[in-house]
Amino acid sequence: MMNYQDGLTFFESILPIAFGISLGCLAFIGAREFWHEFAVACEGGFQ
């Protein structure tokens, strides 16, 4: 293991977490939009 300053290790531990949360939010929003469009298309098709 290489020795890092405390600030660097702090950021190294935070960045992957923030990156994962960002990806999770984007995936959640994308899925919501997809299901919304899917539901609208289904409703239009059923009528």
PDB file of N, CA and C in Angstrom:
ATOM      1  N   MET A   1       0.846  -1.205   0.000  1.00  0.00           N
ATOM      2  CA  MET A   1       0.000   0.000   0.000  1.00  0.00           C
ATOM      3  C   MET A   1       0.874   1.244   0.000  1.00  0.00           C
ATOM      4  N   MET A   2       0.518   2.193  -0.819  1.00  0.00           N
ATOM      5  CA  MET A   2       1.233   3.463  -0.826  1.00  0.00           C
ATOM      6  C   MET A   2       0.644   4.361   0.247  1.00  0.00           C
ATOM      7  N   ASN A   3       1.489   5.211   0.802  1.00  0.00           N
ATOM      8  CA  ASN A   3       1.018   6.124   1.838  1.00  0.00           C
ATOM      9  C   ASN A   3       0.472   7.391   1.212  1.00  0.00           C
ATOM     10  N   TYR A   4      -0.783   7.695   1.507  1.00  0.00           N
ATOM     11  CA  TYR A   4      -1.411   8.912   1.000  1.00  0.00           C
ATOM     12  C   TYR A   4      -1.661   9.873   2.148  1.00  0.00           C
ATOM     13  N   GLN A   5      -1.883  11.132   1.798  1.00  0.00           N
ATOM     14  CA  GLN A   5      -2.277  12.092   2.822  1.00  0.00           C
ATOM     15  C   GLN A   5      -3.730  11.811   3.190  1.00  0.00           C
ATOM     16  N   ASP A   6      -4.124  12.234   4.376  1.00  0.00           N
ATOM     17  CA  ASP A   6      -5.485  11.960   4.831  1.00  0.00           C
ATOM     18  C   ASP A   6      -6.528  12.534   3.887  1.00  0.00           C
ATOM     19  N   GLY A   7      -6.281  13.733   3.351  1.00  0.00           N
ATOM     20  CA  GLY A   7      -7.237  14.369   2.451  1.00  0.00           C
ATOM     21  C   GLY A   7      -7.462  13.529   1.203  1.00  0.00           C
ATOM     22  N   LEU A   8      -6.380  12.967   0.649  1.00  0.00           N
ATOM     23  CA  LEU A   8      -6.483  12.194  -0.570  1.00  0.00           C
ATOM     24  C   LEU A   8      -7.270  10.908  -0.321  1.00  0.00           C
ATOM     25  N   THR A   9      -6.974  10.223   0.776  1.00  0.00           N
ATOM     26  CA  THR A   9      -7.686   8.980   1.069  1.00  0.00           C
ATOM     27  C   THR A   9      -9.161   9.283   1.345  1.00  0.00           C
ATOM     28  N   PHE A  10      -9.429  10.438   1.959  1.00  0.00           N
ATOM     29  CA  PHE A  10     -10.816  10.829   2.216  1.00  0.00           C
ATOM     30  C   PHE A  10     -11.569  10.978   0.901  1.00  0.00           C
ATOM     31  N   PHE A  11     -10.955  11.711  -0.039  1.00  0.00           N
ATOM     32  CA  PHE A  11     -11.602  11.900  -1.339  1.00  0.00           C
ATOM     33  C   PHE A  11     -11.699  10.580  -2.092  1.00  0.00           C
ATOM     34  N   GLU A  12     -10.665   9.745  -1.967  1.00  0.00           N
ATOM     35  CA  GLU A  12     -10.689   8.459  -2.657  1.00  0.00           C
ATOM     36  C   GLU A  12     -11.800   7.568  -2.118  1.00  0.00           C
ATOM     37  N   SER A  13     -12.154   7.742  -0.849  1.00  0.00           N
ATOM     38  CA  SER A  13     -13.233   6.937  -0.282  1.00  0.00           C
ATOM     39  C   SER A  13     -14.595   7.535  -0.605  1.00  0.00           C
ATOM     40  N   ILE A  14     -14.658   8.856  -0.794  1.00  0.00           N
ATOM     41  CA  ILE A  14     -15.934   9.528  -1.063  1.00  0.00           C
ATOM     42  C   ILE A  14     -16.308   9.461  -2.540  1.00  0.00           C
ATOM     43  N   LEU A  15     -15.321   9.655  -3.429  1.00  0.00           N
ATOM     44  CA  LEU A  15     -15.617   9.718  -4.858  1.00  0.00           C
ATOM     45  C   LEU A  15     -16.354   8.489  -5.396  1.00  0.00           C
ATOM     46  N   PRO A  16     -15.901   7.263  -5.111  1.00  0.00           N
ATOM     47  CA  PRO A  16     -16.635   6.102  -5.636  1.00  0.00           C
ATOM     48  C   PRO A  16     -18.065   6.043  -5.105  1.00  0.00           C
ATOM     49  N   ILE A  17     -18.269   6.461  -3.863  1.00  0.00           N
ATOM     50  CA  ILE A  17     -19.613   6.458  -3.279  1.00  0.00           C
ATOM     51  C   ILE A  17     -20.486   7.474  -4.013  1.00  0.00           C
ATOM     52  N   ALA A  18     -19.963   8.684  -4.209  1.00  0.00           N
ATOM     53  CA  ALA A  18     -20.716   9.729  -4.907  1.00  0.00           C
ATOM     54  C   ALA A  18     -20.992   9.295  -6.347  1.00  0.00           C
ATOM     55  N   PHE A  19     -20.000   8.657  -6.974  1.00  0.00           N
ATOM     56  CA  PHE A  19     -20.157   8.189  -8.345  1.00  0.00           C
ATOM     57  C   PHE A  19     -21.248   7.126  -8.416  1.00  0.00           C
ATOM     58  N   GLY A  20     -21.241   6.211  -7.464  1.00  0.00           N
ATOM     59  CA  GLY A  20     -22.256   5.155  -7.430  1.00  0.00           C
ATOM     60  C   GLY A  20     -23.648   5.720  -7.202  1.00  0.00           C
ATOM     61  N   ILE A  21     -23.757   6.698  -6.304  1.00  0.00           N
ATOM     62  CA  ILE A  21     -25.065   7.313  -6.032  1.00  0.00           C
ATOM     63  C   ILE A  21     -25.565   8.036  -7.282  1.00  0.00           C
ATOM     64  N   SER A  22     -24.652   8.733  -7.962  1.00  0.00           N
ATOM     65  CA  SER A  22     -25.044   9.447  -9.179  1.00  0.00           C
ATOM     66  C   SER A  22     -25.546   8.469 -10.237  1.00  0.00           C
ATOM     67  N   LEU A  23     -24.811   7.361 -10.419  1.00  0.00           N
ATOM     68  CA  LEU A  23     -25.234   6.361 -11.399  1.00  0.00           C
ATOM     69  C   LEU A  23     -26.577   5.766 -11.003  1.00  0.00           C
ATOM     70  N   GLY A  24     -26.749   5.511  -9.701  1.00  0.00           N
ATOM     71  CA  GLY A  24     -28.007   4.944  -9.227  1.00  0.00           C
ATOM     72  C   GLY A  24     -29.172   5.893  -9.483  1.00  0.00           C
ATOM     73  N   CYS A  25     -28.966   7.174  -9.248  1.00  0.00           N
ATOM     74  CA  CYS A  25     -30.031   8.167  -9.475  1.00  0.00           C
ATOM     75  C   CYS A  25     -30.366   8.249 -10.955  1.00  0.00           C
ATOM     76  N   LEU A  26     -29.337   8.263 -11.805  1.00  0.00           N
ATOM     77  CA  LEU A  26     -29.577   8.329 -13.247  1.00  0.00           C
ATOM     78  C   LEU A  26     -30.335   7.094 -13.711  1.00  0.00           C
ATOM     79  N   ALA A  27     -29.947   5.918 -13.204  1.00  0.00           N
ATOM     80  CA  ALA A  27     -30.622   4.681 -13.595  1.00  0.00           C
ATOM     81  C   ALA A  27     -32.068   4.705 -13.120  1.00  0.00           C
ATOM     82  N   PHE A  28     -32.304   5.200 -11.895  1.00  0.00           N
ATOM     83  CA  PHE A  28     -33.658   5.261 -11.335  1.00  0.00           C
ATOM     84  C   PHE A  28     -34.532   6.201 -12.158  1.00  0.00           C
ATOM     85  N   ILE A  29     -33.985   7.395 -12.482  1.00  0.00           N
ATOM     86  CA  ILE A  29     -34.737   8.368 -13.278  1.00  0.00           C
ATOM     87  C   ILE A  29     -35.004   7.804 -14.672  1.00  0.00           C
ATOM     88  N   GLY A  30     -33.997   7.166 -15.266  1.00  0.00           N
ATOM     89  CA  GLY A  30     -34.159   6.578 -16.591  1.00  0.00           C
ATOM     90  C   GLY A  30     -35.230   5.498 -16.583  1.00  0.00           C
ATOM     91  N   ALA A  31     -35.230   4.657 -15.556  1.00  0.00           N
ATOM     92  CA  ALA A  31     -36.223   3.589 -15.456  1.00  0.00           C
ATOM     93  C   ALA A  31     -37.613   4.182 -15.281  1.00  0.00           C
ATOM     94  N   ARG A  32     -37.729   5.230 -14.468  1.00  0.00           N
ATOM     95  CA  ARG A  32     -39.029   5.876 -14.253  1.00  0.00           C
ATOM     96  C   ARG A  32     -39.567   6.448 -15.557  1.00  0.00           C
ATOM     97  N   GLU A  33     -38.681   7.142 -16.301  1.00  0.00           N
ATOM     98  CA  GLU A  33     -39.088   7.714 -17.586  1.00  0.00           C
ATOM     99  C   GLU A  33     -39.509   6.606 -18.537  1.00  0.00           C
ATOM    100  N   PHE A  34     -38.727   5.520 -18.549  1.00  0.00           N
ATOM    101  CA  PHE A  34     -39.037   4.398 -19.436  1.00  0.00           C
ATOM    102  C   PHE A  34     -40.403   3.812 -19.110  1.00  0.00           C
ATOM    103  N   TRP A  35     -40.667   3.552 -17.817  1.00  0.00           N
ATOM    104  CA  TRP A  35     -41.944   2.957 -17.429  1.00  0.00           C
ATOM    105  C   TRP A  35     -43.097   3.919 -17.686  1.00  0.00           C
ATOM    106  N   HIS A  36     -42.840   5.227 -17.524  1.00  0.00           N
ATOM    107  CA  HIS A  36     -43.884   6.218 -17.807  1.00  0.00           C
ATOM    108  C   HIS A  36     -44.256   6.167 -19.288  1.00  0.00           C
ATOM    109  N   GLU A  37     -43.244   6.194 -20.166  1.00  0.00           N
ATOM    110  CA  GLU A  37     -43.499   6.121 -21.609  1.00  0.00           C
ATOM    111  C   GLU A  37     -44.167   4.806 -21.955  1.00  0.00           C
ATOM    112  N   PHE A  38     -43.721   3.738 -21.312  1.00  0.00           N
ATOM    113  CA  PHE A  38     -44.277   2.413 -21.570  1.00  0.00           C
ATOM    114  C   PHE A  38     -45.757   2.371 -21.191  1.00  0.00           C
ATOM    115  N   ALA A  39     -46.088   2.950 -20.030  1.00  0.00           N
ATOM    116  CA  ALA A  39     -47.483   2.964 -19.563  1.00  0.00           C
ATOM    117  C   ALA A  39     -48.347   3.806 -20.497  1.00  0.00           C
ATOM    118  N   VAL A  40     -47.824   4.961 -20.930  1.00  0.00           N
ATOM    119  CA  VAL A  40     -48.575   5.820 -21.848  1.00  0.00           C
ATOM    120  C   VAL A  40     -48.824   5.094 -23.163  1.00  0.00           C
ATOM    121  N   ALA A  41     -47.804   4.409 -23.659  1.00  0.00           N
ATOM    122  CA  ALA A  41     -47.945   3.678 -24.921  1.00  0.00           C
ATOM    123  C   ALA A  41     -48.969   2.562 -24.777  1.00  0.00           C
ATOM    124  N   CYS A  42     -48.953   1.876 -23.640  1.00  0.00           N
ATOM    125  CA  CYS A  42     -49.907   0.790 -23.394  1.00  0.00           C
ATOM    126  C   CYS A  42     -51.329   1.345 -23.309  1.00  0.00           C
ATOM    127  N   GLU A  43     -51.494   2.438 -22.572  1.00  0.00           N
ATOM    128  CA  GLU A  43     -52.825   3.042 -22.427  1.00  0.00           C
ATOM    129  C   GLU A  43     -53.345   3.474 -23.800  1.00  0.00           C
ATOM    130  N   GLY A  44     -52.463   4.059 -24.620  1.00  0.00           N
ATOM    131  CA  GLY A  44     -52.870   4.490 -25.946  1.00  0.00           C
ATOM    132  C   GLY A  44     -53.240   3.280 -26.802  1.00  0.00           C
ATOM    133  N   GLY A  45     -52.508   2.173 -26.629  1.00  0.00           N
ATOM    134  CA  GLY A  45     -52.769   0.982 -27.418  1.00  0.00           C
ATOM    135  C   GLY A  45     -54.056   0.290 -27.003  1.00  0.00           C
ATOM    136  N   PHE A  46     -54.362   0.322 -25.707  1.00  0.00           N
ATOM    137  CA  PHE A  46     -55.535  -0.379 -25.203  1.00  0.00           C
ATOM    138  C   PHE A  46     -56.825   0.353 -25.545  1.00  0.00           C
ATOM    139  N   GLN A  47     -56.746   1.661 -25.647  1.00  0.00           N
ATOM    140  CA  GLN A  47     -57.970   2.422 -25.897  1.00  0.00           C
ATOM    141  C   GLN A  47     -58.464   2.246 -27.342  1.00  0.00           C
TER     142      GLN A  47
END
